[in-house]
mmCIF file of C-alpha atoms in Angstrom:
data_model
loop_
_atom_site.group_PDB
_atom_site.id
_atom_site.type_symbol
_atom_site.label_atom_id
_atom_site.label_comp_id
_atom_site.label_asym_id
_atom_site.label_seq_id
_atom_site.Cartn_x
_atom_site.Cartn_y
_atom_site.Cartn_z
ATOM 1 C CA UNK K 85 -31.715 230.955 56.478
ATOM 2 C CA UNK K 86 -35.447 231.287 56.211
ATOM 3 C CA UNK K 87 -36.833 229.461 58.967
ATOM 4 C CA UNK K 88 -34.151 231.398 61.090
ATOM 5 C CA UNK K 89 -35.713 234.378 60.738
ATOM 6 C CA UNK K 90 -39.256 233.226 61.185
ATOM 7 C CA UNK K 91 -38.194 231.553 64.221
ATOM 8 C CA UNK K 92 -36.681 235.028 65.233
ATOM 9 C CA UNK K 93 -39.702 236.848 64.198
ATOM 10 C CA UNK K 94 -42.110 234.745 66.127
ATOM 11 C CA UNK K 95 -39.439 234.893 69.474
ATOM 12 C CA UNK K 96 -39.675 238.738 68.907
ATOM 13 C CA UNK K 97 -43.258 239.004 68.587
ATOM 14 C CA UNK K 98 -44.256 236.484 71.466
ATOM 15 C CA UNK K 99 -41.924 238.218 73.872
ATOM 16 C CA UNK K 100 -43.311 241.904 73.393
ATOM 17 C CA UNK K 101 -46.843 240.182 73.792
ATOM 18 C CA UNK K 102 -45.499 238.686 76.868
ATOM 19 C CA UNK K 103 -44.006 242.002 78.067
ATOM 20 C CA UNK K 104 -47.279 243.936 77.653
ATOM 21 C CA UNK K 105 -49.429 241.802 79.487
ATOM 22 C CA UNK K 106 -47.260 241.046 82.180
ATOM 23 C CA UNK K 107 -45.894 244.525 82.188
ATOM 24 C CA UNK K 108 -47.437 245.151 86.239
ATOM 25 C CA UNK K 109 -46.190 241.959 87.372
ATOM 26 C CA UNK K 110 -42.614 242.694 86.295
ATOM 27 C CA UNK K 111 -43.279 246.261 87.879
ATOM 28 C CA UNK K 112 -44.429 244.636 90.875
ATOM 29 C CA UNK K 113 -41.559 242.587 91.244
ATOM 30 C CA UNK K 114 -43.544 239.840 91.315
ATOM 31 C CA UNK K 115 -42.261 238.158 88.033
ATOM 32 C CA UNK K 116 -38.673 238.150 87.972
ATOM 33 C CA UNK K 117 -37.299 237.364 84.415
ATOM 34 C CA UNK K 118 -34.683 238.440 81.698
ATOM 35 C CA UNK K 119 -37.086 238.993 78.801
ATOM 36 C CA UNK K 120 -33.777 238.861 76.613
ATOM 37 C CA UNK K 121 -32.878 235.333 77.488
ATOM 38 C CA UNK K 122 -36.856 233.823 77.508
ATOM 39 C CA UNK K 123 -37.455 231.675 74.297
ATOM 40 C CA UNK K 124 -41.270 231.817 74.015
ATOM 41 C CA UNK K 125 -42.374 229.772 70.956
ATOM 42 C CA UNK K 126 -46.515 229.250 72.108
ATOM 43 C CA UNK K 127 -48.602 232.148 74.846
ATOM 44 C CA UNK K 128 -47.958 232.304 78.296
ATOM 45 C CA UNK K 129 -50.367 233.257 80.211
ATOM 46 C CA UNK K 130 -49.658 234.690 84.132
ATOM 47 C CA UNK K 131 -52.273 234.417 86.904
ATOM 48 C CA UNK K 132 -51.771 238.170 87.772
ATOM 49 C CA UNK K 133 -53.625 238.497 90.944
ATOM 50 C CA UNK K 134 -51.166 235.446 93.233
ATOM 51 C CA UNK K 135 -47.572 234.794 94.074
ATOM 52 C CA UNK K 136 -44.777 235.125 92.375
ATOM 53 C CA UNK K 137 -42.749 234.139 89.278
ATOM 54 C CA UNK K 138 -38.997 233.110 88.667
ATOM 55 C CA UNK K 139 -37.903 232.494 85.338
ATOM 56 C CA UNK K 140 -33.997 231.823 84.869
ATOM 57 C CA UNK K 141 -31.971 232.520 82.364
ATOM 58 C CA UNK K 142 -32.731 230.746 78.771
ATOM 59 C CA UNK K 143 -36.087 228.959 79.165
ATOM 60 C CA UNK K 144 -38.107 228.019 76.609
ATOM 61 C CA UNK K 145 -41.769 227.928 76.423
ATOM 62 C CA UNK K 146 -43.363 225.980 73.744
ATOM 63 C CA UNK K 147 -41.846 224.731 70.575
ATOM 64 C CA UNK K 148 -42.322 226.186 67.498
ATOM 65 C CA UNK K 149 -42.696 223.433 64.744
ATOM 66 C CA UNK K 150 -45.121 221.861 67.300
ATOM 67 C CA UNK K 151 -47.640 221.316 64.477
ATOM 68 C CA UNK K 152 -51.456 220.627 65.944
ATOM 69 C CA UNK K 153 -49.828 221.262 69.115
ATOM 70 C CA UNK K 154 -49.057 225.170 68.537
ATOM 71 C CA UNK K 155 -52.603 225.961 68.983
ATOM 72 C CA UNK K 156 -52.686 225.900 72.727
ATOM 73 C CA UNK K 157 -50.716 227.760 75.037
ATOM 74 C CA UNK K 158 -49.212 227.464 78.409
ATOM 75 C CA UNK K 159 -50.929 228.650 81.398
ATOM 76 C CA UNK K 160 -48.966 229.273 85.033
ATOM 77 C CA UNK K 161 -51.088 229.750 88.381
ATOM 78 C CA UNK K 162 -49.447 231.345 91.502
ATOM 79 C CA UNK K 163 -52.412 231.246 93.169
ATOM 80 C CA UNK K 164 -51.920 232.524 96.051
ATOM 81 C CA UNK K 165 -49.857 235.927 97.614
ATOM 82 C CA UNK K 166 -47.255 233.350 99.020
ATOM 83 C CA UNK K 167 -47.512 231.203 96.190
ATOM 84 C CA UNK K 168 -44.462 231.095 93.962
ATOM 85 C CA UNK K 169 -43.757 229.338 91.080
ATOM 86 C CA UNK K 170 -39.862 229.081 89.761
ATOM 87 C CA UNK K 171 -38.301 227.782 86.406
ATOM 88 C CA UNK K 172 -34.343 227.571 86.541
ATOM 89 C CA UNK K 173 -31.546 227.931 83.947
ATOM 90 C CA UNK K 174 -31.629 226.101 80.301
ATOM 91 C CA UNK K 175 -35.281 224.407 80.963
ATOM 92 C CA UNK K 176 -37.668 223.400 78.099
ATOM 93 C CA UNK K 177 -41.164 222.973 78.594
ATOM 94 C CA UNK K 178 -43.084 221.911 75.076
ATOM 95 C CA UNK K 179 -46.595 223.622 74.199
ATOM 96 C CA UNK K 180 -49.462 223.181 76.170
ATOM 97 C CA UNK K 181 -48.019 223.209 79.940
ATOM 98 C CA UNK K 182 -50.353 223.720 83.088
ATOM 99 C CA UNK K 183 -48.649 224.515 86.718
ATOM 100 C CA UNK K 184 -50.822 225.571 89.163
ATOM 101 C CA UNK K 185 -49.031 226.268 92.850
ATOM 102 C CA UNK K 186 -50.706 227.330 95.900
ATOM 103 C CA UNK K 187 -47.548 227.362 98.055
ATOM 104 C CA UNK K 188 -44.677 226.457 94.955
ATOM 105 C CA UNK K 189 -43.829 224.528 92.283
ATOM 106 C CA UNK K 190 -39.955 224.426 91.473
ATOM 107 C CA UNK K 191 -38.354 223.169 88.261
ATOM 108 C CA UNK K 192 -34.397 222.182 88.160
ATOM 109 C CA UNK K 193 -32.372 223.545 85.657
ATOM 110 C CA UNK K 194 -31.631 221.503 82.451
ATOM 111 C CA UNK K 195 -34.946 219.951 82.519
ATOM 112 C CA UNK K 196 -37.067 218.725 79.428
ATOM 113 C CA UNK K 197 -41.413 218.793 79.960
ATOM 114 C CA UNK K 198 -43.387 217.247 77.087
ATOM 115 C CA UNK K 199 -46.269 218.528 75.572
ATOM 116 C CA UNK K 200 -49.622 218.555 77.600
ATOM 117 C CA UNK K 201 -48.091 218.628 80.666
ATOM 118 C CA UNK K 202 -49.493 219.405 84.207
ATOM 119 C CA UNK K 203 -48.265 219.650 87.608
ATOM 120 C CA UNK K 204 -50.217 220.749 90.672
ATOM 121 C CA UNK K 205 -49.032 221.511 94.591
ATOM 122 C CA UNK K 206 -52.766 221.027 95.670
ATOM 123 C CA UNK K 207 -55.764 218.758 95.685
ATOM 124 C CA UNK K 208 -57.817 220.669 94.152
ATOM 125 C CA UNK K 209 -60.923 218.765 96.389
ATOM 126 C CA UNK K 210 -60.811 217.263 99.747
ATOM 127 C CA UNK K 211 -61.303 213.459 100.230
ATOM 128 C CA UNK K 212 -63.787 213.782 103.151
ATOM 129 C CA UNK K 213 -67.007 214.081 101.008
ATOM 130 C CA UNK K 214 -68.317 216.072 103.768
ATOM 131 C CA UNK K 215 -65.590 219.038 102.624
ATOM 132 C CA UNK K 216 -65.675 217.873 99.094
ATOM 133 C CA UNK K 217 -66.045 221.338 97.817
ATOM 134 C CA UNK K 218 -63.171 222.767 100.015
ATOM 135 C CA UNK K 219 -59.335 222.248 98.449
ATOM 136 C CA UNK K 220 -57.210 219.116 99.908
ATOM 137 C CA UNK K 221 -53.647 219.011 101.176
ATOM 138 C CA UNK K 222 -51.235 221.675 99.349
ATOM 139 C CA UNK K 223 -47.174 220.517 99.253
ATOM 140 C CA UNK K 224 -44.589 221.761 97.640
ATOM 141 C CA UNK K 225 -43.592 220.134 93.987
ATOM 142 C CA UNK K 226 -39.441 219.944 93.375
ATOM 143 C CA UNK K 227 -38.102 218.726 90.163
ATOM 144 C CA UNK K 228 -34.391 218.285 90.339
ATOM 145 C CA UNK K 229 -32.017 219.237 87.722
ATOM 146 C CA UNK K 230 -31.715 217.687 84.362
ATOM 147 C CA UNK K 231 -35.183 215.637 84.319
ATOM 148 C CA UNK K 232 -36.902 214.562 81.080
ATOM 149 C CA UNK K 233 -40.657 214.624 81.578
ATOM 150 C CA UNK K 234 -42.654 213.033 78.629
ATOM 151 C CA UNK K 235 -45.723 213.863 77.084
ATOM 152 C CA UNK K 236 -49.172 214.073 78.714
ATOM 153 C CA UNK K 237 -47.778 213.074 82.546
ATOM 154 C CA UNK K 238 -49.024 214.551 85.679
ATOM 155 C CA UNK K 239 -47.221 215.562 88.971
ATOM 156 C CA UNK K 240 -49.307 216.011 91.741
ATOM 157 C CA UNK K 241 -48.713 217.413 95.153
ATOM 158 C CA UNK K 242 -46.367 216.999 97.602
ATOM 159 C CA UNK K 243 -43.970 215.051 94.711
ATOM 160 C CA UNK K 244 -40.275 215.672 94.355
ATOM 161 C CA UNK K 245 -38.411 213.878 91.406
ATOM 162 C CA UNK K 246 -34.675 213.642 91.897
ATOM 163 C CA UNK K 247 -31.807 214.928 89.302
ATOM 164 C CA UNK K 248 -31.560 213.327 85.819
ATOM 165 C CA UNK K 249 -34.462 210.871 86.066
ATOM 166 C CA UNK K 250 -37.102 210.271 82.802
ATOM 167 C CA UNK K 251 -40.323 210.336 83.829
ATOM 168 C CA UNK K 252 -42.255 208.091 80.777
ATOM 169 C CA UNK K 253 -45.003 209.466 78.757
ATOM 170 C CA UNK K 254 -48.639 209.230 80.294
ATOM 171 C CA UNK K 255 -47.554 208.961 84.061
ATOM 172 C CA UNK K 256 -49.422 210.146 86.734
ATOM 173 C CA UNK K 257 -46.811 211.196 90.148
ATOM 174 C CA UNK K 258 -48.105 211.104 93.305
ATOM 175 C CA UNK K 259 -44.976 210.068 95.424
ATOM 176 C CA UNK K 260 -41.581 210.916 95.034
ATOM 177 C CA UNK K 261 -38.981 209.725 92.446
ATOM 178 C CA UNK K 262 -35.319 209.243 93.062
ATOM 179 C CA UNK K 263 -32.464 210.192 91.496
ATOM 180 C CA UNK K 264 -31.314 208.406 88.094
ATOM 181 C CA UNK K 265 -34.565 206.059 87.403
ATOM 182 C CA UNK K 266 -36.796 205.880 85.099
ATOM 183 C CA UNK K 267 -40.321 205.857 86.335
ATOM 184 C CA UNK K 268 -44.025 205.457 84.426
ATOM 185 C CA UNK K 269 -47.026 204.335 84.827
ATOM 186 C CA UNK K 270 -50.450 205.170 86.934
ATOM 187 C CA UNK K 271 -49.351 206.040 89.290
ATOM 188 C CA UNK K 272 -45.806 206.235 88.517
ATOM 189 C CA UNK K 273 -43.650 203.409 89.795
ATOM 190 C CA UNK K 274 -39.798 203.344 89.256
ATOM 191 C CA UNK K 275 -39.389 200.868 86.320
ATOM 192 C CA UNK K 276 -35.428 200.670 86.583
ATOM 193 C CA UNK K 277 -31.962 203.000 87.043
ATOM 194 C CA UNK K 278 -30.313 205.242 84.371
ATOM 195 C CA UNK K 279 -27.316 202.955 83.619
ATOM 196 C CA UNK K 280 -28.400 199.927 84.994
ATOM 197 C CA UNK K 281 -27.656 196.839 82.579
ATOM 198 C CA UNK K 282 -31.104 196.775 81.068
ATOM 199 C CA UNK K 283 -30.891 200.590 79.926
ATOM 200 C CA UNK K 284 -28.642 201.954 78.042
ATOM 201 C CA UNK K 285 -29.653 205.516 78.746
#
């Protein structure tokens, strides 16, 4: 009974923090949410002077028995005016989450991120060293619906990782993942299908 009313405490308190600073976004229409629904556990913080945010309904941010991992937060970068970055229905992302989108970053609905997770859309240098200080390509991130993304794995630009695959902890993306695998390493390399004899998934 206890813990369920710290846990609605800290819900309570995190979401009229998140209100206040993102009070001109939402005014702006550039952050389209329902506050009511939002389960934020650790800090969000909003790059306020981009693109746009799209929150659906019942998305979680953080986790709040997270232990050493509470004392973070998670940061989200529309860089850009036409950036957007958009979070669908009944997704979890654990503390300590980095998405940075100059054009957009999309998550599925249903999905699970792990703690200390990062996705960009953009390189954030270009390979010719004689434009080394100018950005790279930028392309579009899409996670499908109902992916589990471990702890600590990057997804990189131009990725797209297909509905109900496990991306393992530690990964690094940098090419796309189909539906129904399971896929880890650096870089990430499908390691074998959801249901296949050798997984019991």
């Amino acid at each position: 009974m206890l813990r369920k009313i710290i846990e609605k405490a800290i819900l309570m308190r995190n979401k009229l923090f998140f209100y206040i600073k993102n009070y001109l976004l939402i005014r702006k229409g550039l952050l389209v949410c329902d506050l009511k629904s939002l389960y934020i556990f650790q800090s969000v913080y909003l790059y306020r002077h981009g693109g746009n945010y799209t929150f659906g309904n019942h998305v979680q941010f953080g986790y709040y028995i997270g232990g050493r991992y509470k004392k973070g937060y998670c940061e989200l970068q529309a860089r850009s005016d036409e950036a957007e970055i958009i979070i669908k229905d009944y997704s979890a992302i654990n503390n300590n989450f980095l998405a940075i989108a100059c054009k957009k970053i999309e998550i599925g609905e249903h999905c699970r991120i792990g703690a200390h997770c990062e996705i960009m859309d953009f390189d954030a240098h270009n390979v010719n060293p004689e434009l080394r200080s100018k950005m790279g390509k930028v392309k579009e991130v899409i996670i499908g619906n109902n992916v589990w993304i471990g702890n600590n794995v990057m997804i990189l630009s131009g990725v797209s990782i297909g509905n109900h695959s496990i991306i393992a902890a530690g990964a690094v993306v940098t090419e796309p993942i189909p539906d129904n695998v399971i896929a880890g390493g650096v870089p990430a390399k499908v390691i074998k299908k959801i249901g296949s004899d050798n997984c019991s998934v």
